[in-house]
Coordinates of C-alpha atoms in Angstrom, one line a residue:
X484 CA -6.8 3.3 -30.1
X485 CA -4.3 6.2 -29.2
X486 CA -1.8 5.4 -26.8
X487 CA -2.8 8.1 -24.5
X488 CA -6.3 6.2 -24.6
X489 CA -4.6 2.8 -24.2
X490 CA -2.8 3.6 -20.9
X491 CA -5.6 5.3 -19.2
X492 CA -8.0 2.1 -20.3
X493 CA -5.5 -0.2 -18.8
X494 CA -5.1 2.1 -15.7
X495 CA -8.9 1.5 -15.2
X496 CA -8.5 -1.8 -15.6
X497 CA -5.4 -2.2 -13.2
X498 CA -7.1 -0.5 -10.2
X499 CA -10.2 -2.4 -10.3
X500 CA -8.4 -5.5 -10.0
X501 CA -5.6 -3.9 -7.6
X502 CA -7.0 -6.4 -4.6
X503 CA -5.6 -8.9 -6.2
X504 CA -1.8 -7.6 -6.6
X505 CA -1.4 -9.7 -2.4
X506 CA -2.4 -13.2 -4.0
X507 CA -0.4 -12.6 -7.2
X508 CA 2.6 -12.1 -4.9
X509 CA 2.3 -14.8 -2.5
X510 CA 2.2 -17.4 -5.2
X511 CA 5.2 -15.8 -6.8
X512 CA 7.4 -15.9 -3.2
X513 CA 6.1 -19.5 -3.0
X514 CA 9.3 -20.7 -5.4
X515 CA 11.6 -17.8 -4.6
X516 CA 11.5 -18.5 -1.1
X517 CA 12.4 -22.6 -2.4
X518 CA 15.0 -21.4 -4.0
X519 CA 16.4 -18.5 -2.5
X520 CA 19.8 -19.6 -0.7
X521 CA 20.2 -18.2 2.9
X522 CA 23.1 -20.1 4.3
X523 CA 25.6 -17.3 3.4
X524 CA 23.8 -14.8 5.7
X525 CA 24.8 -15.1 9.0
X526 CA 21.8 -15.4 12.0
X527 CA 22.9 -11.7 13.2
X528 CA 22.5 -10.5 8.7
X529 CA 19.5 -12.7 9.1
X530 CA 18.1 -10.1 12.4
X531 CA 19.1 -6.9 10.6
X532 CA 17.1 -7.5 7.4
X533 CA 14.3 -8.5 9.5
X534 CA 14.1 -5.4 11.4
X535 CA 14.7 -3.4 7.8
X536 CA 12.2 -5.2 6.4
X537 CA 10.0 -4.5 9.0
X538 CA 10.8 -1.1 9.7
X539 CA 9.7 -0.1 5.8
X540 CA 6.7 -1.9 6.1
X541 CA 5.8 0.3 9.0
X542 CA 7.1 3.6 7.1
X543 CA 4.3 2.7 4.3
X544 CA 1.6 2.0 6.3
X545 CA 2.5 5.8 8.4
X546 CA 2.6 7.1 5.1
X547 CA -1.0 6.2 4.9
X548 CA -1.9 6.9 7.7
X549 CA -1.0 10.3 7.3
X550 CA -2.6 10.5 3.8
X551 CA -6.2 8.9 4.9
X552 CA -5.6 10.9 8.6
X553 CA -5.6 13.8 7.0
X554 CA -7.8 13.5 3.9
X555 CA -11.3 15.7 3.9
X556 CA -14.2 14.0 2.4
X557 CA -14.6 14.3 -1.1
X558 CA -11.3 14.9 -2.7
X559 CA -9.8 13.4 -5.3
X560 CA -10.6 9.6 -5.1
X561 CA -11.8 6.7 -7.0
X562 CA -14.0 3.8 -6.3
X563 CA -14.2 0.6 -8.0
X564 CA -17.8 0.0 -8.5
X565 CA -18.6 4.3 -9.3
X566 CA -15.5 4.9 -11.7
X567 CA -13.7 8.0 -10.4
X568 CA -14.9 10.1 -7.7
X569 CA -13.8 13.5 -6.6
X570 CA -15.5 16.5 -5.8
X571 CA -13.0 18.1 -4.7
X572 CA -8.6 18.8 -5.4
X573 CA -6.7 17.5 -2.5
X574 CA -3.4 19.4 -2.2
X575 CA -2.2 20.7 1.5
X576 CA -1.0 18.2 3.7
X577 CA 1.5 15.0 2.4
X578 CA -0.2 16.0 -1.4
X579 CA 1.4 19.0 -1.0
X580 CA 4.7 17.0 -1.0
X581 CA 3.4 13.6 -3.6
X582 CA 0.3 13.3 -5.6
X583 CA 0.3 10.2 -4.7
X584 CA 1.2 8.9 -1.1
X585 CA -1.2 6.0 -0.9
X586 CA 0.5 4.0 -4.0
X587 CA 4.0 5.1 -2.4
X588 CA 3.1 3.8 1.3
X589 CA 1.9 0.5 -0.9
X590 CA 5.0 0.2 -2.1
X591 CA 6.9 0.5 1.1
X592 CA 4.3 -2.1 3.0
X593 CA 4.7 -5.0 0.2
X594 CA 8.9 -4.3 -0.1
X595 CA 8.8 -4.7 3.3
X596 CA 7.5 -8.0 3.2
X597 CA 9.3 -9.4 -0.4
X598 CA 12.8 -8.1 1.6
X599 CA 11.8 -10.5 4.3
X600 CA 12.6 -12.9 1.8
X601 CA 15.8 -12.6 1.4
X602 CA 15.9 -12.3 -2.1
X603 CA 17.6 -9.1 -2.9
X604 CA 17.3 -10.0 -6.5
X605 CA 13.1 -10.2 -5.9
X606 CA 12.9 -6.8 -4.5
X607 CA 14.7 -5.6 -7.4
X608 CA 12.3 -7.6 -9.9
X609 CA 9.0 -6.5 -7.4
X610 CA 10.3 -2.6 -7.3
X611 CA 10.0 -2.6 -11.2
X612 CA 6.7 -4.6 -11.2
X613 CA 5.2 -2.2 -8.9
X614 CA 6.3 0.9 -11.1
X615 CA 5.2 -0.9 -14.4
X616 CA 1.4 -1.9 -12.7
X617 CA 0.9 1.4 -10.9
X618 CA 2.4 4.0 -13.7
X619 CA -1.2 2.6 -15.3
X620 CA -3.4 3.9 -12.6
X621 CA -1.5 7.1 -11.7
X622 CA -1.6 8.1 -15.3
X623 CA -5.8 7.1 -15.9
X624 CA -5.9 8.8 -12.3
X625 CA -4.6 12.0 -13.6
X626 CA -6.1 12.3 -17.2
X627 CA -9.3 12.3 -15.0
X628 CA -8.3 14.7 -12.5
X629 CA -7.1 16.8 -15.5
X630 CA -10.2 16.9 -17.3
X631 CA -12.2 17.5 -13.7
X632 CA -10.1 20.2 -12.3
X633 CA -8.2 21.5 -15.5
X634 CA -5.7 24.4 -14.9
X635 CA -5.9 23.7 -10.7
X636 CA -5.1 20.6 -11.2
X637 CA -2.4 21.0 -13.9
X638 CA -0.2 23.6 -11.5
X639 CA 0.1 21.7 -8.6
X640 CA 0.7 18.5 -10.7
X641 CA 4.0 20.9 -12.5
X642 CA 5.4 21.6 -9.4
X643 CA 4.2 18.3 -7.1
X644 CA 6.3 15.0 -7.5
X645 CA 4.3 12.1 -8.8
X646 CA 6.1 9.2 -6.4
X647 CA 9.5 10.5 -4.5
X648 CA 8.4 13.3 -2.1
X649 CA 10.0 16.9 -1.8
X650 CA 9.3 17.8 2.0
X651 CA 10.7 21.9 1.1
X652 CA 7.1 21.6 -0.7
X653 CA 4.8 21.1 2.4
X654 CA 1.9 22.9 2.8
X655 CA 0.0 22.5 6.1
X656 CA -3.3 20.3 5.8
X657 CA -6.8 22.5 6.1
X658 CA -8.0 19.6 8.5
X659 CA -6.6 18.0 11.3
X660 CA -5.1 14.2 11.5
X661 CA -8.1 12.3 12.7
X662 CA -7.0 8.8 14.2
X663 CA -10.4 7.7 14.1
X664 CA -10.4 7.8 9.7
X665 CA -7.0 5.9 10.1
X666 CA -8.4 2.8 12.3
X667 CA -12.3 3.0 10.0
X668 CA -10.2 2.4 6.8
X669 CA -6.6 0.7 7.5
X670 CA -7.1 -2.2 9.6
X671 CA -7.3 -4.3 6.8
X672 CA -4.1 -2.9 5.1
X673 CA -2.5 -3.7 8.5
X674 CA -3.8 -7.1 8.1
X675 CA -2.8 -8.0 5.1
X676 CA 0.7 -7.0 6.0
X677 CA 1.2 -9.0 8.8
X678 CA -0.8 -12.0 7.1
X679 CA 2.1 -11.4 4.6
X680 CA 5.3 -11.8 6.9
X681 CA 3.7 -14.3 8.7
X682 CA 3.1 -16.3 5.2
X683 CA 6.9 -15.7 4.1
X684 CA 8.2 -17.2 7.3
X685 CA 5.6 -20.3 7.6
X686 CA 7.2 -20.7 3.8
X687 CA 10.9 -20.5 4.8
X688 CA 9.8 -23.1 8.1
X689 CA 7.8 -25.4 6.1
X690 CA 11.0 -25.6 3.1
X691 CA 13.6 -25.9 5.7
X692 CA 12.2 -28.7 8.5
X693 CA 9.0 -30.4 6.1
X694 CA 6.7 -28.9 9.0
X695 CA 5.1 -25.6 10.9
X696 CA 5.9 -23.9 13.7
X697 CA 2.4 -22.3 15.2
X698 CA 4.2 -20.5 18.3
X699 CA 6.2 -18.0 16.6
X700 CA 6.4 -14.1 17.4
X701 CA 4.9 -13.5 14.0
X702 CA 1.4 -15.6 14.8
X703 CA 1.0 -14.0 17.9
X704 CA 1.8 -10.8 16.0
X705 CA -1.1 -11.9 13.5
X706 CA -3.5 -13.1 16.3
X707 CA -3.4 -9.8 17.9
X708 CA -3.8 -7.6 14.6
X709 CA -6.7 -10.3 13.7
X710 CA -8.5 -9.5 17.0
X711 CA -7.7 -5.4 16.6
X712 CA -9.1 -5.9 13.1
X713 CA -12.6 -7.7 13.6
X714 CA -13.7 -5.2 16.6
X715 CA -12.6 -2.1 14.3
X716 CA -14.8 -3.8 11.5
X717 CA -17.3 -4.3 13.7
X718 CA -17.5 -1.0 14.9
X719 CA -17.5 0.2 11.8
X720 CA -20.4 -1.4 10.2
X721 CA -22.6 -2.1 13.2
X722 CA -21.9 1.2 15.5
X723 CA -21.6 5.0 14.8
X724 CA -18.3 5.0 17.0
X725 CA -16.2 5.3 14.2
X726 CA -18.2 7.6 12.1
X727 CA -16.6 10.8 11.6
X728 CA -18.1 14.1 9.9
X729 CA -16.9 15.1 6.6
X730 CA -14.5 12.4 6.1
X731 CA -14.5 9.7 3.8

């Protein structure tokens, strides 16, 4: 099989099973937050790489926000069941600046929580993972959106970064920011962060006193975003409240 062939089968493959990506990285923080030495960092370090680590989960998930927010129904997408999907070229808006902002706020969102660790040394080793897993399904993404969309697609792709954005490049979106797309399709994303943090810190508890500590700031964090996230699900598949026209 060409190489060309070989990546874009392995890029299929990759973002069909990119739901699993959050168990994969639990079990691996399970031994690196055992082993990971924190009694050099002072309890004030300890505070500022909280709130970093924090602060760039937040960044990715408003990266996506922006991107799903702002995103017409029918552009270029995929689906795991249906292959690829896209009927139409998305490029105004945050793809005028990335082609691929959802992958990039993904990125900031799991850092986020694998800095809460601690481990300088694991975000270096995660960063690299990410690029390695996701180069797959950006490049299979492309050669499809290439083949659908031909020259259109090839001259925004020349001048459009694939992962670091170029803001001088914005173009302003042909639809509106609609809230109501962003809480339809990211509560879960939201979940899974804070189900994350919450999971590193039970960890670091659990290693350093042989028990749990259930009233922390980080379950009531995750009992609120629990609570946000059944009504919006319920609303989503049992009401028309959420329901939007021409979005996805």
């Amino acid at each position: 099989m060409a190489l060309v062939n070989a990546f874009e089968k392995e890029g299929n493959f990759l973002f069909k099973h990119r739901g699993e990506i959050p168990i994969v990285l639990f079990l691996v923080a399970i031994p690196v937050v055992y082993f990971t030495d924190t009694n050099f960092l002072s309890g004030q370090t300890k505070g500022i790489i909280i709130d970093i680590a924090v602060s760039i989960s937040i960044l990715g998930f408003l990266i996506r926000a922006i991107a799903i927010g702002t995103t017409p129904k029918g552009t270029s997408g995929r689906n795991t069941k249906e292959g690829q999907v896209a009927e139409s070229l998305n490029t105004s808006g945050i793809y005028s600046m990335v082609r691929h902002p959802l992958y990039l706020g993904n990125y900031f969102m799991w850092i986020g929580i694998v800095l809460f660790t601690y481990n300088f040394a694991f975000v270096t080793i995660i960063t690299l993972a990410f690029w390695l897993y996701y180069e797959r399904i950006m490049f299979a993404e492309e050669r499809f959106l290439e083949r659908k969309f031909g020259d259109a697609y090839m001259n925004w792709a020349n001048v459009t970064p694939a992962f670091i954005p170029c803001f001088r490049k914005y173009k302003k979106n042909v639809i509106p920011f609609s809230f109501v797309s962003v809480l339809r399709r990211e509560y879960s994303g939201l979940l899974a962060t804070v189900v994350g943090f919450v999971f590193i810190d039970d960890l670091r508890i659990y290693f350093t006193t042989g028990g749990y500590k259930l009233e922390t700031t980080w379950h009531y964090a995750l009992i609120a975003i629990l609570l946000i996230a059944l009504i919006l699900r319920s609303l989503k598949h049992y009401t028309s409240v959420l329901k939007e026209e021409g979005r996805s």
